[in-house]
Tab-separated table of C-alpha atoms in Angstrom:
chain	number	residue	atom	x	y	z
A	940	MET	CA	17.109	82.579	84.147
A	941	LYS	CA	20.748	82.193	83.340
A	942	VAL	CA	23.197	84.568	84.869
A	943	GLY	CA	24.102	87.350	82.472
A	944	ARG	CA	21.365	86.611	79.932
A	945	ARG	CA	20.146	89.822	78.338
A	946	ILE	CA	16.508	90.368	77.509
A	947	ILE	CA	15.246	93.352	75.513
A	948	VAL	CA	11.757	94.437	76.430
A	949	ASN	CA	9.607	96.546	74.075
A	950	VAL	CA	6.842	98.533	75.727
A	951	PRO	CA	3.353	98.541	74.072
A	952	THR	CA	3.778	102.097	72.718
A	953	GLY	CA	6.172	100.715	70.190
A	954	ALA	CA	9.196	102.763	71.069
A	955	PRO	CA	11.891	100.945	72.933
A	956	ASP	CA	11.604	103.187	75.953
A	957	MET	CA	13.700	100.943	78.007
A	958	ALA	CA	15.993	98.080	77.505
A	959	LEU	CA	16.221	95.921	80.529
A	960	ALA	CA	19.230	93.823	81.069
A	961	LEU	CA	17.990	91.295	83.559
A	962	GLU	CA	20.774	89.704	85.405
A	963	MET	CA	20.196	87.784	88.549
A	964	PRO	CA	23.561	86.965	90.010
A	965	LEU	CA	23.375	84.720	92.996
A	966	LEU	CA	24.494	86.766	95.944
A	967	ILE	CA	25.449	83.582	97.720
A	968	ASN	CA	28.166	83.087	95.130
A	969	ALA	CA	28.714	86.800	94.659
A	970	PRO	CA	31.821	88.662	95.714
A	971	GLN	CA	31.982	89.739	99.312
A	972	ASP	CA	31.385	93.402	98.351
A	973	ASP	CA	27.791	92.800	97.255
A	974	ARG	CA	26.904	90.988	100.429
A	975	THR	CA	28.542	93.508	102.687
A	976	ALA	CA	26.677	96.307	100.895
A	977	LEU	CA	23.481	94.976	102.481
A	978	THR	CA	24.912	94.882	106.002
A	979	PRO	CA	24.440	98.589	106.848
A	980	LEU	CA	20.924	98.457	105.384
A	981	ILE	CA	20.109	95.429	107.527
A	982	ASP	CA	21.443	97.161	110.642
A	983	SER	CA	19.363	100.288	109.945
A	984	ALA	CA	16.236	98.323	109.104
A	985	ALA	CA	16.602	96.258	112.283
A	986	ARG	CA	16.463	99.538	114.225
A	987	GLY	CA	13.183	100.426	112.477
A	988	ASP	CA	14.399	102.462	109.493
A	989	LYS	CA	11.696	101.906	106.849
A	990	THR	CA	13.749	103.517	104.100
A	991	ALA	CA	16.581	101.068	104.639
A	992	PHE	CA	14.084	98.220	104.656
A	993	GLU	CA	12.656	99.426	101.375
A	994	GLN	CA	16.151	99.313	99.917
A	995	ILE	CA	16.514	95.736	101.106
A	996	MET	CA	13.245	94.929	99.356
A	997	VAL	CA	14.479	96.502	96.130
A	998	HIS	CA	17.639	94.366	96.324
A	999	SER	CA	15.816	91.120	96.918
A	1000	GLU	CA	12.266	91.386	95.538
A	1001	GLN	CA	13.041	89.849	92.138
A	1002	ARG	CA	14.711	86.881	93.766
A	1003	VAL	CA	11.843	86.403	96.203
A	1004	MET	CA	9.145	86.768	93.518
A	1005	ALA	CA	10.959	84.285	91.284
A	1006	MET	CA	11.195	81.793	94.142
A	1007	THR	CA	7.572	82.156	95.210
A	1008	TRP	CA	6.419	81.892	91.592
A	1009	ARG	CA	8.416	78.692	91.101
A	1010	MET	CA	7.014	77.225	94.313
A	1011	LEU	CA	3.379	78.309	93.900
A	1012	GLY	CA	3.008	78.365	90.123
A	1013	ASN	CA	1.076	81.601	89.501
A	1014	GLU	CA	1.563	85.354	89.836
A	1015	ALA	CA	-1.267	86.097	92.271
A	1016	ASP	CA	-0.087	83.595	94.851
A	1017	ALA	CA	3.530	84.536	94.240
A	1018	ARG	CA	2.776	88.210	94.932
A	1019	ASP	CA	0.845	87.487	98.117
A	1020	ALA	CA	3.547	85.134	99.322
A	1021	ALA	CA	6.313	87.626	98.526
A	1022	GLN	CA	4.471	90.275	100.566
A	1023	GLU	CA	4.224	87.926	103.501
A	1024	VAL	CA	7.926	87.071	103.129
A	1025	PHE	CA	8.936	90.719	103.499
A	1026	LEU	CA	6.600	91.265	106.427
A	1027	ARG	CA	8.254	88.340	108.206
A	1028	VAL	CA	11.707	89.585	107.215
A	1029	TYR	CA	10.974	92.924	108.880
A	1030	LYS	CA	9.543	91.233	111.940
A	1031	TYR	CA	12.474	88.845	112.433
A	1032	LEU	CA	15.293	91.049	111.203
A	1033	GLY	CA	16.390	91.524	114.791
A	1034	ARG	CA	17.037	87.764	115.024
A	1035	PHE	CA	19.201	87.680	111.897
A	1036	ARG	CA	22.765	86.824	112.834
A	1037	ARG	CA	25.359	88.877	111.008
A	1038	ASP	CA	27.525	85.810	110.384
A	1039	GLN	CA	24.664	84.189	108.432
A	1040	ASP	CA	24.218	84.595	104.715
A	1041	PHE	CA	21.289	86.996	104.246
A	1042	PHE	CA	19.911	85.394	101.099
A	1043	ALA	CA	20.100	81.902	102.535
A	1044	TRP	CA	18.119	83.221	105.511
A	1045	LEU	CA	15.714	84.929	103.109
A	1046	TYR	CA	15.211	81.698	101.151
A	1047	GLY	CA	14.443	79.903	104.410
A	1048	ILE	CA	11.682	82.391	105.208
A	1049	THR	CA	10.402	82.171	101.621
A	1050	MET	CA	10.145	78.392	101.838
A	1051	ASN	CA	8.273	78.584	105.134
A	1052	VAL	CA	5.807	81.102	103.701
A	1053	CYS	CA	5.233	78.956	100.594
A	1054	ARG	CA	4.677	75.913	102.784
A	1055	ASP	CA	2.113	77.812	104.853
A	1056	PHE	CA	0.355	78.966	101.688
A	1057	LEU	CA	0.068	75.435	100.403
A	1058	LYS	CA	-1.121	74.197	103.801
A	1059	LYS	CA	-3.860	76.812	103.713
A	1060	ARG	CA	-4.782	75.597	100.262
A	1061	GLN	CA	-4.611	72.060	101.653
A	1062	THR	CA	-2.503	70.849	98.801
A	1063	ASP	CA	1.120	69.983	98.267
A	1064	THR	CA	1.407	70.784	94.567
A	1065	ALA	CA	1.631	74.213	92.967
A	1066	ARG	CA	-1.357	75.695	91.149
A	1067	PHE	CA	0.412	76.238	87.895
A	1068	VAL	CA	-0.892	78.833	85.475
A	1069	SER	CA	0.204	78.452	81.894
A	1070	PHE	CA	3.168	80.536	80.877
A	1071	GLY	CA	1.193	81.878	77.950
A	1072	ASP	CA	-1.399	83.512	80.237
A	1073	GLU	CA	1.243	85.126	82.395
A	1074	VAL	CA	3.124	86.541	79.424
A	1075	ASN	CA	-0.009	87.871	77.705
A	1076	LYS	CA	-1.140	89.494	80.935
A	1077	SER	CA	1.978	91.571	81.191
A	1078	ALA	CA	1.658	92.546	77.506
A	1079	PHE	CA	5.359	92.405	76.896
A	1080	GLU	CA	7.005	90.872	73.950
A	1081	ILE	CA	10.190	89.148	74.807
A	1082	ALA	CA	12.796	88.673	72.127
A	1083	THR	CA	15.737	86.531	72.991
A	1084	GLU	CA	19.071	86.332	71.354
A	1085	GLU	CA	17.691	83.376	69.349
A	1086	ALA	CA	15.458	85.247	66.878
A	1087	ASP	CA	14.171	82.031	65.194
A	1088	ALA	CA	10.408	81.821	65.864
A	1089	GLU	CA	10.286	78.056	65.711
A	1090	SER	CA	13.095	77.686	68.233
A	1091	LEU	CA	11.349	80.233	70.376
A	1092	ALA	CA	8.135	78.201	70.301
A	1093	VAL	CA	9.991	75.023	71.166
A	1094	ARG	CA	11.789	76.650	74.049
A	1095	SER	CA	8.560	78.169	75.298
A	1096	GLN	CA	6.879	74.778	75.214
A	1097	GLN	CA	9.795	73.146	77.005
A	1098	ARG	CA	9.752	75.820	79.690
A	1099	GLU	CA	6.049	75.250	80.210
A	1100	LEU	CA	6.562	71.518	80.364
A	1101	ILE	CA	9.257	71.820	82.996
A	1102	ALA	CA	7.130	74.280	84.955
A	1103	LYS	CA	4.262	71.767	85.009
A	1104	ALA	CA	6.584	68.910	85.925
A	1105	ILE	CA	8.018	70.866	88.850
A	1106	ALA	CA	4.583	72.090	89.934
A	1107	ALA	CA	3.447	68.463	90.219
A	1108	LEU	CA	6.237	67.552	92.658
A	1109	PRO	CA	5.621	67.326	96.413
A	1110	PHE	CA	6.663	70.446	98.286
A	1111	LYS	CA	9.993	69.264	99.712
A	1112	GLU	CA	11.178	67.782	96.406
A	1113	ARG	CA	10.102	70.905	94.568
A	1114	ALA	CA	11.938	73.144	97.033
A	1115	SER	CA	15.089	71.006	96.868
A	1116	ILE	CA	15.181	70.905	93.069
A	1117	VAL	CA	14.510	74.642	92.704
A	1118	LEU	CA	17.192	75.584	95.206
A	1119	ARG	CA	19.717	73.105	93.841
A	1120	ASP	CA	19.211	73.062	90.061
A	1121	VAL	CA	17.638	76.454	89.408
A	1122	GLU	CA	19.302	78.644	92.008
A	1123	GLY	CA	22.540	76.677	91.902
A	1124	LEU	CA	23.013	76.276	95.655
A	1125	SER	CA	25.098	73.432	97.011
A	1126	THR	CA	23.497	70.432	98.698
A	1127	GLU	CA	24.737	71.618	102.083
A	1128	GLU	CA	23.276	75.096	101.579
A	1129	VAL	CA	19.958	73.578	100.540
A	1130	ALA	CA	20.026	71.348	103.628
A	1131	GLU	CA	20.593	74.385	105.839
A	1132	ILE	CA	17.698	76.276	104.262
A	1133	MET	CA	15.362	73.289	104.441
A	1134	LYS	CA	16.458	72.497	108.020
A	1135	SER	CA	17.316	69.012	106.871
A	1136	SER	CA	20.371	66.814	106.316
A	1137	ALA	CA	22.459	66.679	103.139
A	1138	THR	CA	21.591	62.993	102.710
A	1139	THR	CA	17.878	63.728	102.837
A	1140	VAL	CA	18.267	66.577	100.364
A	1141	ARG	CA	20.215	64.341	97.972
A	1142	SER	CA	17.486	61.745	98.181
A	1143	GLN	CA	14.788	64.360	97.479
A	1144	ILE	CA	16.747	65.758	94.528
A	1145	SER	CA	17.231	62.301	93.077
A	1146	SER	CA	13.528	61.523	93.373
A	1147	ALA	CA	12.568	64.882	91.849
A	1148	ARG	CA	14.874	64.456	88.860
A	1149	LYS	CA	13.482	60.959	88.186
A	1150	LYS	CA	9.944	62.328	88.174
A	1151	ILE	CA	10.863	65.242	85.906
A	1152	ARG	CA	12.545	62.900	83.460
A	1153	THR	CA	9.505	60.588	83.462
A	1154	TYR	CA	7.192	63.562	82.891
A	1155	CYS	CA	9.292	64.806	79.988
A	1156	GLN	CA	9.365	61.313	78.471
A	1157	GLN	CA	5.581	61.113	78.587
A	1158	HIS	CA	4.843	64.627	77.275
A	1159	LEU	CA	7.695	65.466	74.963
A	1160	ARG	CA	7.698	63.371	71.853
A	1161	GLY	CA	11.170	62.560	70.828
A	1162	PHE	CA	12.520	63.573	74.195
A	1163	SER	CA	16.273	63.320	74.479
A	1164	GLY	CA	17.185	65.657	71.619
A	1165	GLY	CA	13.964	65.226	69.641
A	1166	GLU	CA	11.173	67.604	68.621
A	1167	ALA	CA	8.466	68.831	70.918
A	1168	ARG	CA	4.968	67.398	70.566
B	369	MET	CA	28.511	48.162	88.569
B	370	ASN	CA	25.339	46.758	87.019
B	371	CYS	CA	22.572	48.592	85.184
B	372	GLN	CA	20.247	48.636	88.208
B	373	GLN	CA	22.854	50.324	90.389
B	374	VAL	CA	23.725	52.832	87.657
B	375	GLU	CA	20.023	53.600	87.074
B	376	GLU	CA	19.744	54.602	90.764
B	377	LEU	CA	22.782	56.873	90.557
B	378	LEU	CA	22.017	58.564	87.229
B	379	PRO	CA	19.784	61.354	88.657
B	380	LEU	CA	22.618	62.445	90.945
B	381	TYR	CA	25.226	61.920	88.241
B	382	ALA	CA	23.336	64.302	85.917
B	383	GLY	CA	23.503	67.086	88.481
B	384	ARG	CA	27.156	66.441	89.463
B	385	ASP	CA	26.054	65.376	92.921
B	386	LEU	CA	28.044	62.140	93.095
B	387	ASP	CA	31.406	61.736	94.751
B	388	VAL	CA	34.397	61.297	92.481
B	389	LYS	CA	34.639	57.510	92.839
B	390	SER	CA	30.937	56.837	92.157
B	391	ALA	CA	30.902	59.285	89.239
B	392	ALA	CA	33.862	57.511	87.672
B	393	SER	CA	32.142	54.123	88.041
B	394	VAL	CA	28.960	55.419	86.413
B	395	GLU	CA	30.972	57.047	83.627
B	396	ALA	CA	32.766	53.804	82.939
B	397	HIS	CA	29.509	51.843	82.797
B	398	ILE	CA	27.641	54.181	80.429
B	399	GLN	CA	30.588	53.989	78.040
B	400	THR	CA	29.804	50.290	77.616
B	401	CYS	CA	26.002	50.174	78.033
B	402	ALA	CA	23.791	51.827	75.386
B	403	ALA	CA	20.590	51.729	77.469
B	404	CYS	CA	22.241	53.418	80.430
B	405	ALA	CA	23.880	55.938	78.102
B	406	LYS	CA	20.455	56.848	76.670
B	407	ALA	CA	19.010	57.204	80.157
B	408	ALA	CA	21.976	59.399	81.142
B	409	ASN	CA	21.276	61.653	78.115
B	410	GLU	CA	17.632	62.001	79.117
B	411	TYR	CA	18.557	62.908	82.655
B	412	ASP	CA	21.053	65.432	81.351
B	413	GLU	CA	18.438	67.083	79.119
B	414	ALA	CA	15.881	67.245	81.884
B	415	PHE	CA	18.545	68.766	84.142
B	416	GLN	CA	19.362	71.452	81.570
B	417	LEU	CA	15.680	72.252	81.075
B	418	THR	CA	15.257	72.535	84.841
B	419	GLN	CA	18.147	74.975	85.027
B	420	GLN	CA	16.355	77.173	82.522
B	421	PHE	CA	13.151	77.164	84.557
B	422	ALA	CA	12.560	80.895	84.618
B	423	PRO	CA	9.549	82.788	85.893
B	424	PRO	CA	7.780	85.304	83.659
B	425	VAL	CA	9.053	88.854	83.651
B	426	PHE	CA	7.093	90.853	86.193
B	427	SER	CA	6.706	94.559	85.566
B	428	GLU	CA	8.088	97.234	87.843
B	429	GLY	CA	4.495	98.073	88.730
B	430	VAL	CA	4.085	94.648	90.335
B	431	TYR	CA	7.157	95.153	92.489
B	432	ALA	CA	6.284	98.754	93.380
B	433	GLY	CA	2.758	97.728	94.364
B	434	MET	CA	4.100	94.929	96.531
B	435	ARG	CA	6.535	97.285	98.295
B	436	GLN	CA	3.789	99.824	98.958
B	437	ARG	CA	1.481	97.199	100.430
B	438	VAL	CA	4.239	95.900	102.694
B	439	LEU	CA	5.118	99.391	103.940
B	440	ARG	CA	1.436	100.204	104.480
B	441	GLU	CA	0.978	97.029	106.507
B	442	LEU	CA	4.046	97.820	108.595
B	443	GLN	CA	2.699	101.307	109.333
B	444	SER	CA	-0.675	99.965	110.399
B	445	GLN	CA	1.066	97.445	112.689
B	446	GLN	CA	3.046	100.295	114.229
B	447	ARG	CA	-0.139	102.250	114.971
B	448	THR	CA	-1.504	99.345	116.989
B	449	PRO	CA	-0.318	99.694	120.622
B	450	ALA	CA	2.348	97.241	121.622
B	451	TRP	CA	0.255	95.649	124.366
B	452	THR	CA	-2.525	94.713	121.965
B	453	GLN	CA	0.038	93.181	119.655
B	454	THR	CA	1.361	91.187	122.583
B	455	ILE	CA	-2.100	89.913	123.439
B	456	VAL	CA	-2.895	89.145	119.813
B	457	GLY	CA	0.443	87.426	119.513
B	458	LEU	CA	-0.437	85.206	122.451
B	459	PHE	CA	-3.477	83.935	120.622
B	460	ARG	CA	-1.714	83.238	117.352
B	461	PRO	CA	-1.698	79.552	116.639
B	462	ARG	CA	1.628	78.627	118.191
B	463	LEU	CA	1.368	75.370	119.921
B	464	SER	CA	4.241	75.824	122.327
B	465	TRP	CA	2.955	79.160	123.616
B	466	ALA	CA	-0.584	77.828	123.924
B	467	VAL	CA	0.563	74.802	125.883
B	468	ALA	CA	2.758	76.912	128.183
B	469	SER	CA	-0.103	79.338	128.880
B	470	VAL	CA	-2.549	76.545	129.636
B	471	LEU	CA	-0.081	74.875	132.009
B	472	LEU	CA	0.576	78.139	133.817
B	473	ILE	CA	-3.131	78.813	134.259
B	474	ALA	CA	-3.743	75.263	135.475
B	475	VAL	CA	-0.932	75.471	138.042
B	476	SER	CA	-2.185	78.853	139.273
B	477	LEU	CA	-5.728	77.521	139.701
B	478	PHE	CA	-4.491	74.503	141.660
B	479	ALA	CA	-2.373	76.685	143.925
B	480	LEU	CA	-5.313	79.020	144.533
B	481	TYR	CA	-7.608	76.082	145.295
B	482	PHE	CA	-5.217	74.622	147.849
B	483	VAL	CA	-4.629	77.955	149.540
B	484	MET	CA	-8.359	78.596	149.848
B	485	LYS	CA	-9.028	75.077	151.085
B	486	ARG	CA	-6.395	75.424	153.738
B	487	GLY	CA	-7.944	78.668	154.894
B	488	SER	CA	-11.388	77.105	155.103
B	489	VAL	CA	-10.044	74.132	157.102
B	490	ARG	CA	-8.567	76.517	159.635
B	491	LYS	CA	-11.870	78.344	159.870
B	492	ASP	CA	-13.656	75.040	160.437
B	493	LEU	CA	-11.247	74.159	163.211
B	494	ALA	CA	-11.774	77.509	164.883
B	495	LYS	CA	-15.546	77.090	164.601
B	496	ALA	CA	-15.367	73.600	166.060
B	497	ALA	CA	-13.216	74.821	168.896
B	498	SER	CA	-15.658	77.610	169.700
B	499	SER	CA	-18.634	75.241	169.483
B	500	ASN	CA	-16.927	72.911	171.968
B	501	GLN	CA	-16.852	75.775	174.420
B	502	ARG	CA	-20.627	75.930	174.414
B	503	SER	CA	-21.530	72.226	174.441
B	504	ASP	CA	-20.211	69.171	176.311
B	505	PRO	CA	-21.300	65.975	174.612
B	506	GLN	CA	-20.054	63.824	177.537
B	507	ASP	CA	-22.615	64.901	180.140
B	508	GLY	CA	-25.111	66.324	177.657
B	509	ARG	CA	-25.341	69.761	179.183
B	510	GLN	CA	-25.365	73.052	177.389
B	511	ALA	CA	-23.039	75.789	178.568
B	512	ALA	CA	-24.650	78.794	180.223
B	513	PRO	CA	-24.102	82.215	178.766
B	514	PRO	CA	-21.396	84.156	180.588
B	515	SER	CA	-22.261	86.738	183.201
B	516	PRO	CA	-21.587	90.071	181.613
B	517	GLU	CA	-20.408	91.834	184.804
B	518	LYS	CA	-17.716	89.246	185.447
B	519	ARG	CA	-16.397	88.918	181.885
B	520	ARG	CA	-12.756	89.734	181.270
B	521	GLU	CA	-10.956	90.527	178.064
B	522	HIS	CA	-9.205	87.169	177.532
B	523	SER	CA	-11.924	84.793	178.588
B	524	LEU	CA	-11.510	81.378	177.022
B	525	ALA	CA	-13.269	78.807	179.139
B	526	ASN	CA	-16.440	77.835	180.962
B	527	VAL	CA	-17.016	76.431	184.376
B	528	HIS	CA	-19.575	73.698	184.334
B	529	GLN	CA	-21.717	72.926	187.316
B	530	ASP	CA	-23.877	70.069	188.181
B	531	GLY	CA	-27.271	71.350	188.734
B	532	SER	CA	-29.663	73.541	186.911
B	533	LYS	CA	-28.255	77.038	187.136
B	534	LYS	CA	-24.908	77.841	185.571
B	535	ARG	CA	-22.816	80.869	185.817
B	536	ARG	CA	-19.899	81.352	183.647
B	537	LYS	CA	-16.780	82.996	184.904
B	538	THR	CA	-14.524	84.885	182.679
B	539	SER	CA	-10.765	84.654	182.357
B	540	VAL	CA	-10.702	80.964	183.033
B	541	ALA	CA	-8.269	78.807	181.088
B	542	ARG	CA	-10.082	76.246	179.050
B	543	MET	CA	-9.172	72.739	178.189
B	544	ASN	CA	-10.707	70.789	175.323
B	545	ASP	CA	-11.975	67.358	176.202
B	546	ARG	CA	-10.063	64.800	174.259
B	547	THR	CA	-12.992	62.469	174.083
B	548	ALA	CA	-15.543	65.129	173.131
B	549	ASN	CA	-15.837	65.929	169.413
B	550	SER	CA	-13.144	63.575	168.228
B	551	GLN	CA	-13.071	65.034	164.757
B	552	ASN	CA	-12.047	68.459	165.935
B	553	SER	CA	-9.407	67.110	168.223
B	554	VAL	CA	-8.011	64.963	165.405
B	555	ALA	CA	-7.961	67.980	163.154
B	556	ALA	CA	-6.422	70.047	165.931
B	557	ARG	CA	-3.772	67.388	166.492
B	558	GLN	CA	-2.956	67.477	162.840
B	559	GLN	CA	-2.620	71.233	162.919
B	560	VAL	CA	-0.647	71.580	166.162
B	561	PRO	CA	2.518	69.708	166.920
B	562	PRO	CA	2.406	67.602	170.143
B	563	ARG	CA	3.837	69.176	173.246
B	564	LYS	CA	6.862	67.615	174.811
B	565	LEU	CA	6.371	66.265	178.274
B	566	SER	CA	9.321	68.219	179.548
B	567	GLU	CA	7.738	71.512	178.598
B	568	PRO	CA	5.953	73.178	181.487
B	569	VAL	CA	2.348	74.194	181.005
B	570	VAL	CA	1.307	77.552	182.268
B	571	LEU	CA	-2.213	77.533	183.569
B	572	GLN	CA	-4.254	80.657	183.447
B	573	PRO	CA	-5.720	81.916	186.704
B	574	PHE	CA	-9.396	81.316	187.291
B	575	GLU	CA	-12.094	81.933	189.791
B	576	VAL	CA	-14.497	79.488	191.277
B	577	ASP	CA	-18.045	80.193	192.092
B	578	ALA	CA	-18.778	78.226	195.205
B	579	SER	CA	-22.468	77.711	195.247
B	580	GLY	CA	-22.595	74.643	197.416
B	581	GLU	CA	-22.719	72.177	194.606
B	582	THR	CA	-20.143	69.892	193.058
B	583	MET	CA	-18.297	71.758	190.420
B	584	ARG	CA	-16.778	70.558	187.213
B	585	VAL	CA	-13.778	72.568	186.344
B	586	GLU	CA	-12.078	72.560	183.012
B	587	MET	CA	-8.738	74.068	182.223
B	588	GLN	CA	-7.288	74.427	178.742
B	589	THR	CA	-3.560	74.287	178.348
B	590	LYS	CA	-1.619	75.928	175.592
B	591	ASP	CA	-1.692	72.647	173.789
B	592	PRO	CA	-5.194	72.444	172.367
B	593	ASN	CA	-5.113	68.666	172.668
B	594	ILE	CA	-4.742	68.771	176.429
B	595	ARG	CA	-7.530	69.826	178.772
B	596	ILE	CA	-7.625	69.310	182.527
B	597	ILE	CA	-10.983	68.450	184.011
B	598	TRP	CA	-11.722	67.856	187.604
B	599	PHE	CA	-14.624	67.824	189.966
B	600	SER	CA	-14.336	69.601	193.228
B	601	GLN	CA	-16.390	69.859	196.357
B	602	PRO	CA	-17.707	73.242	197.363
B	603	ASN	CA	-15.601	75.603	199.440
B	604	VAL	CA	-12.511	74.034	198.009
B	605	LYS	CA	-10.394	76.417	196.193
B	606	PRO	CA	-8.251	74.999	193.415
B	607	SER	CA	-4.601	75.759	192.906
B	608	LEU	CA	-3.356	79.242	192.824
B	609	PRO	CA	-2.319	80.794	189.550
B	610	ASN	CA	1.375	80.356	190.180
B	611	SER	CA	1.280	76.600	190.238
B	612	LYS	CA	2.768	74.921	187.297
B	613	GLY	CA	3.082	71.551	185.732
B	614	ILE	CA	0.849	68.762	184.733
């Protein structure tokens, strides 16, 4: 989801009861004020304040759910993983160093949880559920700024294609590409989260992008500016 | 730069992950090579599609439910006493903790085994020493039970007599025969450091029962490895208690 992109959501009753402007600014690149706003909440939650911890969850749940969904491929697993992420956050909040970036630390925990989930499933690839199923389940109709239905269908198909391509990647390549290309983190930040070196991360990103390109070539007719199959 | 080298660098070039020099070289090459330019376009498109990889929109109900479950789980963890959590935590699959616990238990068991063995060896030595008091393998005689009316508090030795009837006197210093029961004396030597020759030996006082027969007298020094044995004629009284030295 691009930063600043506005999505209008119509509820099933028909009346536009709410218009959600979904913006997911990256706190890592955010002004210092946003990050420091979490500091008192973190301090309180570390002392056992559940209300403060709930506030931390509200601030970060969308980010965590998005990450777990991208890594695991379906809502059920993403929800379970996100729950486990917050349980671990509460447990290890005392170990969080105040000079660290909170969201980088949070991403690290999220990656570990996703890895454990996949180990339990004894697989390395995500169990991707088609976008169509997920959208129908929530019963929302999403209208983007591009009102053209055909363009919408093409974009939807492309999104699904990319989701499948990323789901097919091995865990480390998938994590690197999501953190680097989707979340927009630098190679060094990704290396810190993955507990790896920048060279290794670059190598994983390169390999992931090659595979995604190959997948798109095979499944998108007229790939490279052409129409979708 | 040739096409093969550029092909390897294109994935990183598409995501602006190359250094300035390498990026410039790739840029220069794709300006002149149509195949590499096409590949660069494909990588660029795939990169843009990846950037737009968005999850579905989850409802507020999903998030609220997740928060409630997390808070409920935290409350139930709080209700569990801390010591049970500690014990449960010990058994969670963490290799380093498991290995450390196993090592600690193994070391404790070894230490306990050695301590108990040492205690039992000492008991064996004491038993052997007391059994030597009753039997003398050299002349094959059994020691007579002590006379109750003449027993003192610190009796340690027997007086052996040639002949059939034996009477044991109390408060006689006892010496272990070096040649009798070699195992015990070896064990005793291992346990007790050897006495220096310069150190005087204090002999305990003793009484002699003169019954007209040749007597075998044994005296035990403080050093369990040293025992004085002599045979004396009747009516001959041995040294008085104040004598010293061997």
